[in-house]
Amino acid sequence: MKKITTQLMCLNVALLTCTGVIASEISDKFSKYDANSNVEILYDDYDAVLKASVLAVGQSTRAKAKESNASIGTRMKVRINKLTALEGNRFFYEQFQDDDNQVLLENIQKSLETVPSEVSLSKLNRDEQLAYWLNLYNLTVLIELIDMYPIKKIDDEFEDDETIFSKKTLTIEGVELSLNDIENEILFKNYDANPIIIYGMYQGNVGGPSIRKNAFTSRNVYQNLRSNASEFINSNRGTYSQGKSTFRVSSLYERKEKYFPEFQSDLTAHLSKYIHGTMSNYLREGPTLKPNINDWKITDLFKSQKSRGMSSAANSAALMDSVGITSGGKGEGVPNASTPTLGLAAEVYSDRGVTYGRFSPEQIEMLMKVDEIRLENAGEVTITDIKTEEQ
């Protein structure tokens, strides 16, 4: 009897399995949208977290970090990738070792998971859906890395079969999803394999796209994706050449090669849209692209980057070790007393973690009216007596 019951639970017309919709059906499940919808999800709590926790380093100058010298009182050195060490935004992981701060992030994640149960994603326009998926993706990466912290490198997460990207960590509209599901079955398929999408998916490592200081919204999503693309491509993390026949690019592009079916030509065309300066001249010469630029260090601000011994390492990359230091570029600097705090984020979350909490009062009123109409219609069944010729 138990066996039969289990079999019945795993079988339905929607092709569900015990772990959710099968991979080939996920994109269909989340493919519907309303092009005319003006419903907007509010992310001000998550936005406050990012503003309080992200150090925006600014656009790369393509300068290399200086050689690391041993700290006073020790022979230990801080090992860095000199080509990329000064680039990419950093996240203040250390402050989330506080249980309350960690719970705050997890509560925001749970709140975002429940949004589609209140308002179906199919009632949102495409840009609103894109912002939703990217925010949920990046927030989940942060939570997973916080759970692993302190760590220095995360290369295993890109090589092993069981990683933070492959495990089912989210449940949306009753469907269990992994981060890979979100990328491969939803974003890739529902957004026409547009490579701009890859710059919105934070990977947690210095060699990947930057985590931004603000949440994605339908109003800013493409502008911010283009900004991230330009920052990445015009950095040593994204492209680097010394004018030879080989043009080095990030290994990110090899991992995302499905966005570039004809890898050499498609990626060259893509890079050409954003690259400028000397590197653009090298790229125009038609070199072979070699995806071998890596930096697996976690984008941490403090603990994982700290030097050993009595003093900090004597190199410019050590800016990540000091609380009071600001970015040398156009970044916004390390969070301090004048920037938003996690306390503010917690206050904002208290208004969001309720039914319809992620929508404006005007939208809530509209949504409730829609729900009333839907329930009324669901309760009405009209039977028409159809007479045949024999009657």
PDB file of N, CA and C in Angstrom, residues 151-183:
ATOM      1  N   ILE A 151      36.372  30.827   3.705  1.00  0.00           N
ATOM      2  CA  ILE A 151      37.110  30.088   2.684  1.00  0.00           C
ATOM      3  C   ILE A 151      37.885  31.094   1.842  1.00  0.00           C
ATOM      4  N   LYS A 152      38.919  30.637   1.181  1.00  0.00           N
ATOM      5  CA  LYS A 152      39.732  31.533   0.366  1.00  0.00           C
ATOM      6  C   LYS A 152      39.441  31.387  -1.120  1.00  0.00           C
ATOM      7  N   LYS A 153      39.303  30.129  -1.562  1.00  0.00           N
ATOM      8  CA  LYS A 153      39.103  29.866  -2.983  1.00  0.00           C
ATOM      9  C   LYS A 153      37.872  28.984  -3.167  1.00  0.00           C
ATOM     10  N   ILE A 154      37.193  29.182  -4.281  1.00  0.00           N
ATOM     11  CA  ILE A 154      35.972  28.401  -4.512  1.00  0.00           C
ATOM     12  C   ILE A 154      36.010  27.671  -5.848  1.00  0.00           C
ATOM     13  N   ASP A 155      37.219  27.335  -6.314  1.00  0.00           N
ATOM     14  CA  ASP A 155      37.331  26.657  -7.600  1.00  0.00           C
ATOM     15  C   ASP A 155      36.614  25.316  -7.620  1.00  0.00           C
ATOM     16  N   ASP A 156      36.534  24.630  -6.452  1.00  0.00           N
ATOM     17  CA  ASP A 156      35.843  23.338  -6.404  1.00  0.00           C
ATOM     18  C   ASP A 156      34.382  23.467  -6.809  1.00  0.00           C
ATOM     19  N   GLU A 157      33.788  24.639  -6.561  1.00  0.00           N
ATOM     20  CA  GLU A 157      32.375  24.839  -6.880  1.00  0.00           C
ATOM     21  C   GLU A 157      32.127  24.913  -8.385  1.00  0.00           C
ATOM     22  N   PHE A 158      33.179  24.988  -9.164  1.00  0.00           N
ATOM     23  CA  PHE A 158      33.038  25.032 -10.617  1.00  0.00           C
ATOM     24  C   PHE A 158      33.529  23.750 -11.280  1.00  0.00           C
ATOM     25  N   GLU A 159      34.017  22.823 -10.464  1.00  0.00           N
ATOM     26  CA  GLU A 159      34.591  21.601 -11.018  1.00  0.00           C
ATOM     27  C   GLU A 159      33.849  20.342 -10.587  1.00  0.00           C
ATOM     28  N   ASP A 160      33.378  20.297  -9.349  1.00  0.00           N
ATOM     29  CA  ASP A 160      32.709  19.109  -8.832  1.00  0.00           C
ATOM     30  C   ASP A 160      31.282  19.003  -9.351  1.00  0.00           C
ATOM     31  N   ASP A 161      30.728  17.798  -9.261  1.00  0.00           N
ATOM     32  CA  ASP A 161      29.347  17.584  -9.695  1.00  0.00           C
ATOM     33  C   ASP A 161      28.352  18.131  -8.677  1.00  0.00           C
ATOM     34  N   GLU A 162      28.657  17.961  -7.391  1.00  0.00           N
ATOM     35  CA  GLU A 162      27.782  18.447  -6.330  1.00  0.00           C
ATOM     36  C   GLU A 162      28.308  19.787  -5.833  1.00  0.00           C
ATOM     37  N   THR A 163      27.672  20.867  -6.243  1.00  0.00           N
ATOM     38  CA  THR A 163      28.144  22.204  -5.877  1.00  0.00           C
ATOM     39  C   THR A 163      26.968  23.067  -5.437  1.00  0.00           C
ATOM     40  N   ILE A 164      27.266  24.276  -5.013  1.00  0.00           N
ATOM     41  CA  ILE A 164      26.196  25.195  -4.624  1.00  0.00           C
ATOM     42  C   ILE A 164      25.326  25.559  -5.819  1.00  0.00           C
ATOM     43  N   PHE A 165      25.853  25.362  -7.025  1.00  0.00           N
ATOM     44  CA  PHE A 165      25.088  25.694  -8.224  1.00  0.00           C
ATOM     45  C   PHE A 165      24.188  24.546  -8.682  1.00  0.00           C
ATOM     46  N   SER A 166      24.498  23.337  -8.267  1.00  0.00           N
ATOM     47  CA  SER A 166      23.751  22.174  -8.754  1.00  0.00           C
ATOM     48  C   SER A 166      22.693  21.657  -7.786  1.00  0.00           C
ATOM     49  N   LYS A 167      22.828  21.956  -6.508  1.00  0.00           N
ATOM     50  CA  LYS A 167      21.867  21.399  -5.553  1.00  0.00           C
ATOM     51  C   LYS A 167      20.568  22.196  -5.544  1.00  0.00           C
ATOM     52  N   LYS A 168      19.478  21.499  -5.270  1.00  0.00           N
ATOM     53  CA  LYS A 168      18.152  22.118  -5.252  1.00  0.00           C
ATOM     54  C   LYS A 168      17.996  22.903  -3.950  1.00  0.00           C
ATOM     55  N   THR A 169      18.148  24.194  -4.028  1.00  0.00           N
ATOM     56  CA  THR A 169      18.113  25.026  -2.827  1.00  0.00           C
ATOM     57  C   THR A 169      16.856  25.881  -2.729  1.00  0.00           C
ATOM     58  N   LEU A 170      16.104  25.983  -3.822  1.00  0.00           N
ATOM     59  CA  LEU A 170      14.956  26.880  -3.858  1.00  0.00           C
ATOM     60  C   LEU A 170      13.692  26.141  -4.262  1.00  0.00           C
ATOM     61  N   THR A 171      12.554  26.634  -3.803  1.00  0.00           N
ATOM     62  CA  THR A 171      11.267  26.092  -4.221  1.00  0.00           C
ATOM     63  C   THR A 171      10.387  27.254  -4.663  1.00  0.00           C
ATOM     64  N   ILE A 172      10.079  27.290  -5.951  1.00  0.00           N
ATOM     65  CA  ILE A 172       9.292  28.365  -6.540  1.00  0.00           C
ATOM     66  C   ILE A 172       8.036  27.781  -7.164  1.00  0.00           C
ATOM     67  N   GLU A 173       6.882  28.237  -6.702  1.00  0.00           N
ATOM     68  CA  GLU A 173       5.598  27.727  -7.184  1.00  0.00           C
ATOM     69  C   GLU A 173       5.557  26.204  -7.117  1.00  0.00           C
ATOM     70  N   GLY A 174       6.090  25.654  -6.040  1.00  0.00           N
ATOM     71  CA  GLY A 174       6.056  24.211  -5.833  1.00  0.00           C
ATOM     72  C   GLY A 174       7.126  23.442  -6.578  1.00  0.00           C
ATOM     73  N   VAL A 175       8.006  24.135  -7.293  1.00  0.00           N
ATOM     74  CA  VAL A 175       9.046  23.480  -8.088  1.00  0.00           C
ATOM     75  C   VAL A 175      10.398  23.675  -7.424  1.00  0.00           C
ATOM     76  N   GLU A 176      11.107  22.581  -7.173  1.00  0.00           N
ATOM     77  CA  GLU A 176      12.443  22.667  -6.598  1.00  0.00           C
ATOM     78  C   GLU A 176      13.445  23.034  -7.692  1.00  0.00           C
ATOM     79  N   LEU A 177      14.244  24.058  -7.425  1.00  0.00           N
ATOM     80  CA  LEU A 177      15.176  24.566  -8.421  1.00  0.00           C
ATOM     81  C   LEU A 177      16.581  24.694  -7.855  1.00  0.00           C
ATOM     82  N   SER A 178      17.558  24.462  -8.712  1.00  0.00           N
ATOM     83  CA  SER A 178      18.955  24.769  -8.397  1.00  0.00           C
ATOM     84  C   SER A 178      19.314  26.060  -9.114  1.00  0.00           C
ATOM     85  N   LEU A 179      20.461  26.607  -8.785  1.00  0.00           N
ATOM     86  CA  LEU A 179      20.941  27.793  -9.492  1.00  0.00           C
ATOM     87  C   LEU A 179      21.196  27.481 -10.966  1.00  0.00           C
ATOM     88  N   ASN A 180      21.676  26.268 -11.238  1.00  0.00           N
ATOM     89  CA  ASN A 180      21.865  25.857 -12.635  1.00  0.00           C
ATOM     90  C   ASN A 180      20.535  25.783 -13.373  1.00  0.00           C
ATOM     91  N   ASP A 181      19.487  25.364 -12.680  1.00  0.00           N
ATOM     92  CA  ASP A 181      18.158  25.339 -13.295  1.00  0.00           C
ATOM     93  C   ASP A 181      17.732  26.746 -13.694  1.00  0.00           C
ATOM     94  N   ILE A 182      17.954  27.700 -12.790  1.00  0.00           N
ATOM     95  CA  ILE A 182      17.566  29.081 -13.075  1.00  0.00           C
ATOM     96  C   ILE A 182      18.303  29.588 -14.313  1.00  0.00           C
ATOM     97  N   GLU A 183      19.602  29.320 -14.370  1.00  0.00           N
ATOM     98  CA  GLU A 183      20.358  29.803 -15.523  1.00  0.00           C
ATOM     99  C   GLU A 183      20.005  29.052 -16.803  1.00  0.00           C
TER     100      GLU A 183
END
